[in-house]
XYZ file of C-alpha atoms in Angstrom:
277
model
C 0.000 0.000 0.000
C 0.785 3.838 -0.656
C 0.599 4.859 3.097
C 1.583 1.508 4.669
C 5.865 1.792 5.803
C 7.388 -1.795 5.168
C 8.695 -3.131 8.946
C 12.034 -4.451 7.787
C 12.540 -6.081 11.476
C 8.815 -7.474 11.688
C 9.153 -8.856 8.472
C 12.626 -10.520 9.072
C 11.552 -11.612 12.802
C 8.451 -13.515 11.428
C 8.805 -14.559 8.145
C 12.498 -14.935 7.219
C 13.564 -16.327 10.997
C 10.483 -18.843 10.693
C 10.712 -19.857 7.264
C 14.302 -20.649 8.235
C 13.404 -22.497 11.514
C 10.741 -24.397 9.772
C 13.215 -25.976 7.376
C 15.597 -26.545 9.892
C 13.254 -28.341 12.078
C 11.548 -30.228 9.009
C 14.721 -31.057 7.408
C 16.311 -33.169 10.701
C 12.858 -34.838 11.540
C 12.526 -35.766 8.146
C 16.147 -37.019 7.919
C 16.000 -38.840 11.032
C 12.830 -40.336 9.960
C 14.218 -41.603 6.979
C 17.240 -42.994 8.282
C 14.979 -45.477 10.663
C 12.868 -46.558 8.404
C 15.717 -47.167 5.959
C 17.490 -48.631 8.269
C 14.309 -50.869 9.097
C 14.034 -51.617 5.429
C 17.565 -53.063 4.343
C 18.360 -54.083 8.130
C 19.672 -58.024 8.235
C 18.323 -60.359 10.241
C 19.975 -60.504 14.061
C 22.089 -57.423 12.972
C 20.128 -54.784 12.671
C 19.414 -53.049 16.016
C 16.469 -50.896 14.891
C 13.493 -52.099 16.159
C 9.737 -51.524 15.423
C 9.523 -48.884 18.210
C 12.226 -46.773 16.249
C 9.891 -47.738 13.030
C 7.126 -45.893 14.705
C 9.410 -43.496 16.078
C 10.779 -42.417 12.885
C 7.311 -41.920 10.908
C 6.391 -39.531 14.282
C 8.971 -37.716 13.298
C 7.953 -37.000 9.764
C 4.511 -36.675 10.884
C 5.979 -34.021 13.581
C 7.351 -31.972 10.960
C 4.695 -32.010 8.424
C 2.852 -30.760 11.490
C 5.162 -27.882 11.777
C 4.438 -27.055 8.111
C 0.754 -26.573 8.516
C 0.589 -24.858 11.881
C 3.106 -22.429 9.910
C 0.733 -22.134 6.798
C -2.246 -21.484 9.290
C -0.003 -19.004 10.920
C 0.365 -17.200 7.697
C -2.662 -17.693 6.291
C -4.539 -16.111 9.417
C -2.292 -12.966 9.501
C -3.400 -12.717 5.733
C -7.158 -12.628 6.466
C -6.966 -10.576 9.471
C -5.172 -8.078 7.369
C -8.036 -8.615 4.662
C -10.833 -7.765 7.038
C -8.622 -4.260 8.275
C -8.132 -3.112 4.826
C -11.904 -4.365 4.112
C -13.579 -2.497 6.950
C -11.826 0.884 6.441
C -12.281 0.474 2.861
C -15.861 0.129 3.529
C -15.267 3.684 5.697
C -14.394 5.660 2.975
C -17.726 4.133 0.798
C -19.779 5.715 3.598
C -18.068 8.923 3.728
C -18.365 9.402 0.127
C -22.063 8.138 0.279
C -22.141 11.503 3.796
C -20.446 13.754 0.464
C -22.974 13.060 -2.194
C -25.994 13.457 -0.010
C -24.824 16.671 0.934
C -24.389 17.922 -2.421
C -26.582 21.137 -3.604
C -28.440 20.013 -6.537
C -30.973 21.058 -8.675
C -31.780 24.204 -8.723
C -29.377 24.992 -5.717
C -26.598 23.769 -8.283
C -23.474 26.196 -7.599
C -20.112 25.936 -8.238
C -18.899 26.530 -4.581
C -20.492 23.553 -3.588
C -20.020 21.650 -6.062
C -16.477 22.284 -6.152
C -16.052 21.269 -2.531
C -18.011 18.181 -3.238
C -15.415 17.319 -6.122
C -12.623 17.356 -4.068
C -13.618 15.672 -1.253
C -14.897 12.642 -3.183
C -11.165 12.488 -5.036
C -9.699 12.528 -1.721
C -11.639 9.818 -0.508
C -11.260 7.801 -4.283
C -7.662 8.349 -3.637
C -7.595 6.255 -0.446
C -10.087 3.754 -1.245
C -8.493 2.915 -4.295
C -5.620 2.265 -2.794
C -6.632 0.298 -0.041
C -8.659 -1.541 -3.141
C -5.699 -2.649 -4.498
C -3.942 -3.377 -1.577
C -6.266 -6.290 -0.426
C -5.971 -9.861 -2.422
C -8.860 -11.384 -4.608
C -11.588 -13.685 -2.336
C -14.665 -13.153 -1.178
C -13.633 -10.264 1.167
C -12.961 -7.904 -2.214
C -15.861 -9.156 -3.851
C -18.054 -7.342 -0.784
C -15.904 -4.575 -1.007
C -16.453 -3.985 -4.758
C -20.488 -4.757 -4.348
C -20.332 -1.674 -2.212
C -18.562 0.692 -4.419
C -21.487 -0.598 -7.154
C -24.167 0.390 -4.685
C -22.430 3.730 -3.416
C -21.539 4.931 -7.483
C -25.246 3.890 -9.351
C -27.273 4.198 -6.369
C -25.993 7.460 -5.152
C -23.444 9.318 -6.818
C -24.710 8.689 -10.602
C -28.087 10.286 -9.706
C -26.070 13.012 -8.047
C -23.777 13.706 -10.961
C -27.076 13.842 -13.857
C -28.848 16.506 -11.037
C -26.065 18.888 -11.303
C -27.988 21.910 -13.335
C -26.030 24.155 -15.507
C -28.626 26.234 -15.823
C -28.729 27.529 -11.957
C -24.726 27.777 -12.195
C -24.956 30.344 -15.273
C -27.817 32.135 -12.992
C -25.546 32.328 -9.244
C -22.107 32.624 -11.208
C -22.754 34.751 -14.045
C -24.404 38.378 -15.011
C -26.472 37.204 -18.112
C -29.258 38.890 -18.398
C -32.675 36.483 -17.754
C -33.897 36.906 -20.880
C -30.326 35.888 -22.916
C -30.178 33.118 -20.801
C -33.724 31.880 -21.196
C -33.799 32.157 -25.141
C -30.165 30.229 -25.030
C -32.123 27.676 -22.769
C -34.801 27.185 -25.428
C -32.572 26.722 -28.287
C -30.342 24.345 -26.552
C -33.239 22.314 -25.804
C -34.550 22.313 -29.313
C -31.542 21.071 -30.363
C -30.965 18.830 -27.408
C -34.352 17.363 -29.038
C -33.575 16.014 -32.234
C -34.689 12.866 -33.687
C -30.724 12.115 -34.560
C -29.995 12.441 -30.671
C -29.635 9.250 -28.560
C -31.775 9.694 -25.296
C -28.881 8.877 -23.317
C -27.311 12.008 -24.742
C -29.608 13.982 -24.968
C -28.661 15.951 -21.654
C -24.634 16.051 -22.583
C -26.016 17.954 -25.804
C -28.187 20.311 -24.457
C -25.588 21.307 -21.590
C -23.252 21.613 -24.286
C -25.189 23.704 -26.900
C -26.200 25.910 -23.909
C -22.402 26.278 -23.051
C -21.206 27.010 -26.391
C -24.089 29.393 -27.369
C -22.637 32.505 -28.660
C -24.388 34.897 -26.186
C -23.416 32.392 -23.059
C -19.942 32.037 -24.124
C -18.776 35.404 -24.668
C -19.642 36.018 -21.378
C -19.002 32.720 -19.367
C -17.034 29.806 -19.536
C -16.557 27.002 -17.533
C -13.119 25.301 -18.433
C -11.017 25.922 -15.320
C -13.256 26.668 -12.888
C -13.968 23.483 -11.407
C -11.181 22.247 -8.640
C -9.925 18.329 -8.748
C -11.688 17.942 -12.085
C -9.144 15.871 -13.817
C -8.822 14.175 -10.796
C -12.465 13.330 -10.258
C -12.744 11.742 -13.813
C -9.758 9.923 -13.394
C -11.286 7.856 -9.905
C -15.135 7.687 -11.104
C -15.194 8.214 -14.729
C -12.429 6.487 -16.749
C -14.104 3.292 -18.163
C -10.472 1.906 -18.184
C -10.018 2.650 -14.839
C -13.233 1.046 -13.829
C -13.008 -2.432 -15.183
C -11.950 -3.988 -11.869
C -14.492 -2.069 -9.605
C -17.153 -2.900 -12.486
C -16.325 -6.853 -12.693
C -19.267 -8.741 -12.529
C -21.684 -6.161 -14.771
C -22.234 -5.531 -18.304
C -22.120 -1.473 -17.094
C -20.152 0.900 -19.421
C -19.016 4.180 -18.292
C -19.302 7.290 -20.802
C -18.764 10.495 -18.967
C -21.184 12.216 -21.409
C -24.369 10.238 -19.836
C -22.936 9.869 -16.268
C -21.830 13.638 -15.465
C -22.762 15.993 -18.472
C -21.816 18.911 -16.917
C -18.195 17.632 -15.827
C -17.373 16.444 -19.364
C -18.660 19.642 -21.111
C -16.370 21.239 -18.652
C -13.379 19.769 -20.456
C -11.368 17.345 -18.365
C -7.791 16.778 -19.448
C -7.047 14.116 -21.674
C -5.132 11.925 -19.703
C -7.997 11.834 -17.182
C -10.167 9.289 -19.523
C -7.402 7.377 -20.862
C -6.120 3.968 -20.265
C -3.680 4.133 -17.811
C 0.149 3.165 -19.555
């Protein structure tokens, strides 16, 4: 993990010191074990002074050591799981704080950049940690929760959040258009947002672009740099490419154009939607 310091002295103390006592320990049982019963084996007649206690003796001792083996593979494969269910819990933390973020959000018509710039950056702070803790944690059914929970928090909450954000009430709070500019720019990006060649799916993206891009809007407001962690944002919850893990299991496809219309008009950096080298 990002934030986790490797323990050079742990790590030596516990795995090299017992990996190293484990073969010791299984290496002499075994040998003495096989010495007995070889010597059992190819013994002659009156000669041979190993007797069937030593026989039993000497299969206790491989027994003994292939019971050192497992205890040491229990060992190992608790400390694994208990790590699992840390990473898993506070993993699960940041879900819920993100899920605290998005409700908070001012939506709608109370849509304003302050806010919504706030809300941006939080929720890239928080993808920043979960994702690493994400990665951190190994593939079994401990993940699998995790990742049923990011699906819940991102279509359940912060997709409706993203579609609610109205460009309309930011032009009205963080511009000086005058109503009546802004309400004939409204109709004709809607009339355009409307036509038959326009996917439903996209038919939002279009008419928050048109409305953008009109000529009266745009000469007197633009929104390219004025939202904070943008590039950021996209990267976490709207790069398909970076998705694919947190979207296993689902035949979901993410297009920043239908999820958050507003953020993509807004003109994230290219890097921020590519596939990651």
């Amino acid at each position: 993990m990002l934030f986790e310091k490797p323990n050079l002295k742990r790590l030596i103390s516990l795995d090299l010191v017992g990996v190293v006592c484990i073969v010791v320990i299984v290496t002499a049982y075994i040998t003495y074990g096989a010495i007995v019963i070889s010597g059992v084996v190819n013994g002659n007649g009156s000669s041979s002074k190993i007797t069937f206690l030593d026989l039993i003796n000497g299969f206790a001792q491989i027994a003994t050591a292939l019971a050192f083996v497992l205890a040491y593979v229990q060992f190992r494969k608790n400390r694994i799981q208990q790590r699992q269910v840390i990473i898993a819990t506070e993993a699960t933390s940041q879900l819920e704080k993100m899920i605290s973020v998005i409700d908070e959000m001012e939506l709608g018509e109370k849509t304003g950049l302050k806010s919504l710039n706030k809300s941006i950056s939080l929720l890239s702070n928080l993808a920043t940690n979960f994702d690493e803790l994400f990665k951190a944690m190994s593939e079994d059914i401990q993940k699998a929760i995790v990742r049923m929970q990011w699906q819940d928090m991102y279509f359940n909450y912060l997709s409706h959040a993203l579609r609610d954000i109205d460009p309309v009430a930011i032009l009205k709070k963080e511009s000086l258009i005058d109503e009546a500019v802004l309400e004939n720019a409204v109709t004709e990006a809607k009339r355009e947002s409307e036509a038959n060649n326009i996917l439903p799916v996209f038919k939002e993206y279009v008419f928050t672009e048109k409305l953008l891009s009109h000529p009266d809007i745009k000469s007197k407001y633009c929104l390219g740099g004025k939202i904070d962690s943008l590039d950021v944002f996209v990267s976490h919850y709207l790069n398909d490419h970076n998705l694919n893990d947190l979207l296993y299991g689902l035949l979901s496809r993410i297009d920043i154009r239908t999820h958050a219309p507003l953020l993509a008009v807004a003109g994230p950096s290219d890097w921020a939607l590519k596939k990651p080298a």
